[in-house]
GROMACS .gro file of C-alpha atoms in nm:
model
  217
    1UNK     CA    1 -12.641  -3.641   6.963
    2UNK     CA    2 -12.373  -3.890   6.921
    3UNK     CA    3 -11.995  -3.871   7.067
    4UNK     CA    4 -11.732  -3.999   6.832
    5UNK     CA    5 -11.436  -4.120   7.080
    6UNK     CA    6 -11.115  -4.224   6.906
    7UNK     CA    7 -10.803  -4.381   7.068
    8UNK     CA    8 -10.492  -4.309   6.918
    9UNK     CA    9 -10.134  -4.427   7.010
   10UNK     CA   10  -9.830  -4.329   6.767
   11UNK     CA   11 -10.129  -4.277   6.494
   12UNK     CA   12  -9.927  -3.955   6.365
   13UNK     CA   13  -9.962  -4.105   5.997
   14UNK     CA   14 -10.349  -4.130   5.986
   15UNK     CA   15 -10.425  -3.848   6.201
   16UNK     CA   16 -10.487  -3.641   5.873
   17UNK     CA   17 -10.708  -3.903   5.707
   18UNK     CA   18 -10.936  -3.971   6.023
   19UNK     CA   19 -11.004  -3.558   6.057
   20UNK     CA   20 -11.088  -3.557   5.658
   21UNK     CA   21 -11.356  -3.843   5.711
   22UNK     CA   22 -11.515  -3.673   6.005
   23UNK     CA   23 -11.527  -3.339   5.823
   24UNK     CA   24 -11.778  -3.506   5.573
   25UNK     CA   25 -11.997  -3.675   5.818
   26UNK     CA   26 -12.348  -3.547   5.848
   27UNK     CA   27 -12.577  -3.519   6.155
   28UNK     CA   28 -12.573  -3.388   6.534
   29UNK     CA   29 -12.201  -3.531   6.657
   30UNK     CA   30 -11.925  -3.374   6.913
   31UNK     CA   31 -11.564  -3.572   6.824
   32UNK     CA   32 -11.314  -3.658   7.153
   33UNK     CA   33 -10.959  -3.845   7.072
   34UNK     CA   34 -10.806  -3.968   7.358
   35UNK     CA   35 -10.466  -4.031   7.326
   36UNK     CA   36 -10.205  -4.292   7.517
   37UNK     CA   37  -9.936  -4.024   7.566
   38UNK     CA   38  -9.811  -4.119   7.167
   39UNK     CA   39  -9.417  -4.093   7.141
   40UNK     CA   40  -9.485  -3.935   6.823
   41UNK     CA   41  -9.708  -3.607   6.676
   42UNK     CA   42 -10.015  -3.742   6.737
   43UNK     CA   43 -10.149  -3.545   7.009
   44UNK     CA   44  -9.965  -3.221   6.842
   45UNK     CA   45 -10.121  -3.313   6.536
   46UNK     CA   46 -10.511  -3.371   6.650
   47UNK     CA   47 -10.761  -3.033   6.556
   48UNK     CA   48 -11.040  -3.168   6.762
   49UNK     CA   49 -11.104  -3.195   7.132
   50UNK     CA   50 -10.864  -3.404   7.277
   51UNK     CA   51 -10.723  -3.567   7.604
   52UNK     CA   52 -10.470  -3.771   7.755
   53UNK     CA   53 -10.503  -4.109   7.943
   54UNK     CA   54 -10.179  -4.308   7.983
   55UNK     CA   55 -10.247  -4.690   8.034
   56UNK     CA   56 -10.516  -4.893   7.842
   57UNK     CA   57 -10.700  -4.869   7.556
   58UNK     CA   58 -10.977  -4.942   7.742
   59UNK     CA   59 -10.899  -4.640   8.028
   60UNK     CA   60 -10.850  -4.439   7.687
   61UNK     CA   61 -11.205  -4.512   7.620
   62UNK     CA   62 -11.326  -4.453   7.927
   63UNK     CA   63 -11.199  -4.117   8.032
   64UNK     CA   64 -11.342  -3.987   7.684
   65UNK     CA   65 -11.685  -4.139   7.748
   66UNK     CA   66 -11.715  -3.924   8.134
   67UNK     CA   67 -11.651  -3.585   7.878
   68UNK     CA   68 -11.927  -3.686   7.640
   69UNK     CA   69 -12.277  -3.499   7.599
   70UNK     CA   70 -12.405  -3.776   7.389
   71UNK     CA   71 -12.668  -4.016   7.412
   72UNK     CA   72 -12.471  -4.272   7.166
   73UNK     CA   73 -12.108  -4.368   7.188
   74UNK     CA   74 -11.933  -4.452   6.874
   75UNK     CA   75 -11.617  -4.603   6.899
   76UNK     CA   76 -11.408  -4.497   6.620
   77UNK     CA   77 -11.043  -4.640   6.542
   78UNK     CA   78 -10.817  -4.382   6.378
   79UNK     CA   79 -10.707  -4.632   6.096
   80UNK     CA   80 -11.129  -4.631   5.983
   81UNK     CA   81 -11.281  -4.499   5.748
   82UNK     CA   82 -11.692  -4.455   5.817
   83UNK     CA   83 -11.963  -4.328   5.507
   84UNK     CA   84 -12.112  -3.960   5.601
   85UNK     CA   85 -12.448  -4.118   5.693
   86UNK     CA   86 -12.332  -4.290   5.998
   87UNK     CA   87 -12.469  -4.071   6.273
   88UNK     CA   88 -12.802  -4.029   6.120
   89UNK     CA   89 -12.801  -4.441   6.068
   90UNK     CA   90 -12.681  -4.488   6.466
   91UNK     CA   91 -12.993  -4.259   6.544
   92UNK     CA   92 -13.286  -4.406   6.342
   93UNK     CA   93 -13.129  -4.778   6.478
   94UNK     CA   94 -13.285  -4.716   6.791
   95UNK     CA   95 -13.015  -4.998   6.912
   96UNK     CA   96 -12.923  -4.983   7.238
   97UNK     CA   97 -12.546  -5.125   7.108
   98UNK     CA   98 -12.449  -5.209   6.733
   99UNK     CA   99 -12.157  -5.176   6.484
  100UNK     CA  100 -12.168  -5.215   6.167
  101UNK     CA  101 -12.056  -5.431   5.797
  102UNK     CA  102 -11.675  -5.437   5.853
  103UNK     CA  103 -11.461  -5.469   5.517
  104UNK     CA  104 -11.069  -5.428   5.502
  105UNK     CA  105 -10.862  -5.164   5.278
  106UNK     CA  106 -10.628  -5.243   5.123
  107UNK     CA  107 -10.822  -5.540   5.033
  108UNK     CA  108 -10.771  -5.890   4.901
  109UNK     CA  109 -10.945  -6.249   4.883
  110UNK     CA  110 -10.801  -6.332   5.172
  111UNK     CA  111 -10.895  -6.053   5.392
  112UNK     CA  112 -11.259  -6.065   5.201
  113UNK     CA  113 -11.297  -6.426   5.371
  114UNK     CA  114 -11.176  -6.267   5.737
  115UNK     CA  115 -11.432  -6.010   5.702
  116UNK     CA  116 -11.695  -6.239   5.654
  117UNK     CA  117 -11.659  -6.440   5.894
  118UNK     CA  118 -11.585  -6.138   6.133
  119UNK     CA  119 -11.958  -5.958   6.032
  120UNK     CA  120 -12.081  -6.320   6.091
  121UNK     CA  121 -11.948  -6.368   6.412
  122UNK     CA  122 -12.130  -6.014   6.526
  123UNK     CA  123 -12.463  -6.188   6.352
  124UNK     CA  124 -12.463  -6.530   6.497
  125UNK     CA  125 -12.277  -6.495   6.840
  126UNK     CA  126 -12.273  -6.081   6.892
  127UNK     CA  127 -11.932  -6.062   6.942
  128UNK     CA  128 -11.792  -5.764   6.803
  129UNK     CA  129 -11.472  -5.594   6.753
  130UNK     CA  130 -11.347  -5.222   6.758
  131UNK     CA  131 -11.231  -5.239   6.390
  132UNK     CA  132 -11.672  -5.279   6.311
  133UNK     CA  133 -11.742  -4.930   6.472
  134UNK     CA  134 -11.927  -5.014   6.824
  135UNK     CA  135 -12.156  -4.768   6.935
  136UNK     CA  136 -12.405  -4.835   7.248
  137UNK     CA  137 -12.602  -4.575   7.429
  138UNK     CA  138 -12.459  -4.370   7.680
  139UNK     CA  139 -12.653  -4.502   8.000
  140UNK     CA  140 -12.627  -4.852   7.867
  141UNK     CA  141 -12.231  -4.792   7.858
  142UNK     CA  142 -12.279  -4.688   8.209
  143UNK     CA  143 -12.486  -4.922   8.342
  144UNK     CA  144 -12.204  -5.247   8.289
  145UNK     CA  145 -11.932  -5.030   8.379
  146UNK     CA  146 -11.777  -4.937   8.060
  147UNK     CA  147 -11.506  -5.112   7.924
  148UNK     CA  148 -11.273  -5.354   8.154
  149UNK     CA  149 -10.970  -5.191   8.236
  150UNK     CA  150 -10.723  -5.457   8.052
  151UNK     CA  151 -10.449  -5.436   7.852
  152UNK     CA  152 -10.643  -5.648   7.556
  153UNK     CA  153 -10.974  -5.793   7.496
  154UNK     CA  154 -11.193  -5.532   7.569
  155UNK     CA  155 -11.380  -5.556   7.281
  156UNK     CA  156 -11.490  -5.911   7.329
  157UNK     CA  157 -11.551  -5.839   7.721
  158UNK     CA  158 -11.770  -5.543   7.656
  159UNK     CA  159 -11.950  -5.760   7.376
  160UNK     CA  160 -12.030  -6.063   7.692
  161UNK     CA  161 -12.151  -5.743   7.907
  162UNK     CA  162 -12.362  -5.681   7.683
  163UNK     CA  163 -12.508  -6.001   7.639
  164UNK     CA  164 -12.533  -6.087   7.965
  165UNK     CA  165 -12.728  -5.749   8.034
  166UNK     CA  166 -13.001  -5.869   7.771
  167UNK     CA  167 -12.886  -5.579   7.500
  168UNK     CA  168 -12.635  -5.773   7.224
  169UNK     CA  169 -12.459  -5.609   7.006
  170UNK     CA  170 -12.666  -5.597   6.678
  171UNK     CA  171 -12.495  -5.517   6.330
  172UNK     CA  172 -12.594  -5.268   6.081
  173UNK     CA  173 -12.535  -5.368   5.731
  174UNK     CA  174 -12.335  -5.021   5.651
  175UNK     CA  175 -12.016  -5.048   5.583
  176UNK     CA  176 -11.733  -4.959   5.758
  177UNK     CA  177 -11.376  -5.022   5.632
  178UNK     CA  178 -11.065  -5.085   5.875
  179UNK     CA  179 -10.680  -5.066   5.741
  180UNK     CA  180 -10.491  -5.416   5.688
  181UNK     CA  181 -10.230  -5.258   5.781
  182UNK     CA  182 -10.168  -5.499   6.013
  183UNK     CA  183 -10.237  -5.825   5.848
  184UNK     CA  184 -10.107  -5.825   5.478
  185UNK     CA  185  -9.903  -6.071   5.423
  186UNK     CA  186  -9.979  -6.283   5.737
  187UNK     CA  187 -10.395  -6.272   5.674
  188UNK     CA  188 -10.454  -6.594   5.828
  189UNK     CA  189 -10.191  -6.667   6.056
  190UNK     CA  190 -10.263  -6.351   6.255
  191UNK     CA  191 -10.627  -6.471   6.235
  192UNK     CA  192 -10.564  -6.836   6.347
  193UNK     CA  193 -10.298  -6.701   6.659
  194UNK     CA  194 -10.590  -6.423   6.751
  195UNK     CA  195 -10.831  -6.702   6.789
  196UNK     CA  196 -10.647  -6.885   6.989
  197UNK     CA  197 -10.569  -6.617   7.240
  198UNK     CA  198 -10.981  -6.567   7.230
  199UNK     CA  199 -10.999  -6.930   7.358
  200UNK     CA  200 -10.731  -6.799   7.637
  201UNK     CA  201 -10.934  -6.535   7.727
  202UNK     CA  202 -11.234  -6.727   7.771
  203UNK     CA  203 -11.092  -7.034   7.975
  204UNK     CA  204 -10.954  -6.769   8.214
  205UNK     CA  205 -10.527  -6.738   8.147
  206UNK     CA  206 -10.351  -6.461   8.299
  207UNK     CA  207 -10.465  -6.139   8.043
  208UNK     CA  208 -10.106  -5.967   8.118
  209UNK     CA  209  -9.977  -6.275   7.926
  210UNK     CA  210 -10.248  -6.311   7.672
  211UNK     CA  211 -10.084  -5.906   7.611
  212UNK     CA  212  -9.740  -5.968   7.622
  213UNK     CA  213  -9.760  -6.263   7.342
  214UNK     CA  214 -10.011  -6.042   7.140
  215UNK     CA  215  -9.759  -5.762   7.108
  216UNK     CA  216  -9.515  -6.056   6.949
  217UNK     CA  217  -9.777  -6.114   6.669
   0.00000   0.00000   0.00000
């Protein structure tokens, strides 16, 4: 079986669309949103098991992942939208982690060039995002501790743990599509100023400041 777990904060608008994907998904699955205590009707508005975990995304994550029966992990964001074959392709991957082809909606040629360059970054370095659907096995997850409890970047420091514990993330070539909600309009400036905050990460500055000059972007 394979636990969905989706973090939602103030995600009252796609709460609605989220529920109608899952409802046409095929295959053994068990669904868990964990919410950030939302300031809006998210939690209200959820139908499926759900918690509470104030904080992180990455404590968000984590809670969910103690409640699930599982032997996958998919990591769902609210704003996705995932094909109905997805469970059955996580189980006949036999990966211990993958995601999968990430595309954008609404979409345009400048957001087509992000998301290649995003799918090849999972390809040639196995770096992947939360936008490209991870899943990794339940033990695995486990094993390196789960996600870091940080305010930001736990994507790319769960994608290192997993290198460094010999089981990469590997990318299925189904696609997922994440909302551009956030990027239209500013595709490649956000993507230039998110890169550069990568580098941050990885030379070591504070994370509480990498944070606090993401939320300006």
């Amino acid at each position: 079986m394979v636990t969905i777990i989706i973090p939602t904060y103030n995600e009252a608008d796609n709460i609605s669309k989220i529920e109608e994907v899952l409802s046409n998904i095929k295959g053994n699955f068990e669904v868990i949103f964990s919410d950030g205590f939302s300031t809006d009707d998210t939690f209200d508005l959820i139908k499926y098991p759900k918690i509470r975990e104030s904080k992180f995304r990455a404590n968000q994550m984590n809670r969910a992942a103690k409640y699930a029966k599982g032997d996958y992990l998919f990591f769902l964001h609210a704003d996705s939208i995932i094909g109905p074959d997805c469970i059955n392709i996580i189980n006949s991957s036999k990966l211990a982690a993958g995601c999968f082809k990430m595309s954008f909606t609404p979409n345009n040629l400048k957001l087509k060039i992000i998301a290649y360059y995003s799918n090849k970054r999972v390809r040639k370095r196995n770096i992947a995002f939360g936008d490209q659907g991870i899943f990794i096995k339940k033990d695995l997850f486990e094993k390196i501790g789960g996600y870091k409890s940080i305010p930001l970047m736990e994507d790319y420091q769960l994608s290192l743990d997993l290198i460094e514990s010999g089981n990469p993330i590997k990318q299925i070539s189904y696609p997922i599509y994440t909302s551009s909600r956030k990027l239209l309009g500013k595709e490649f400036i956000t993507g230039y100023r998110m890169k550069k905050l990568q580098k941050k990460y990885r030379e070591g500055y504070d994370i509480e400041k990498i944070a606090e000059i993401y939320k300006k972007i």
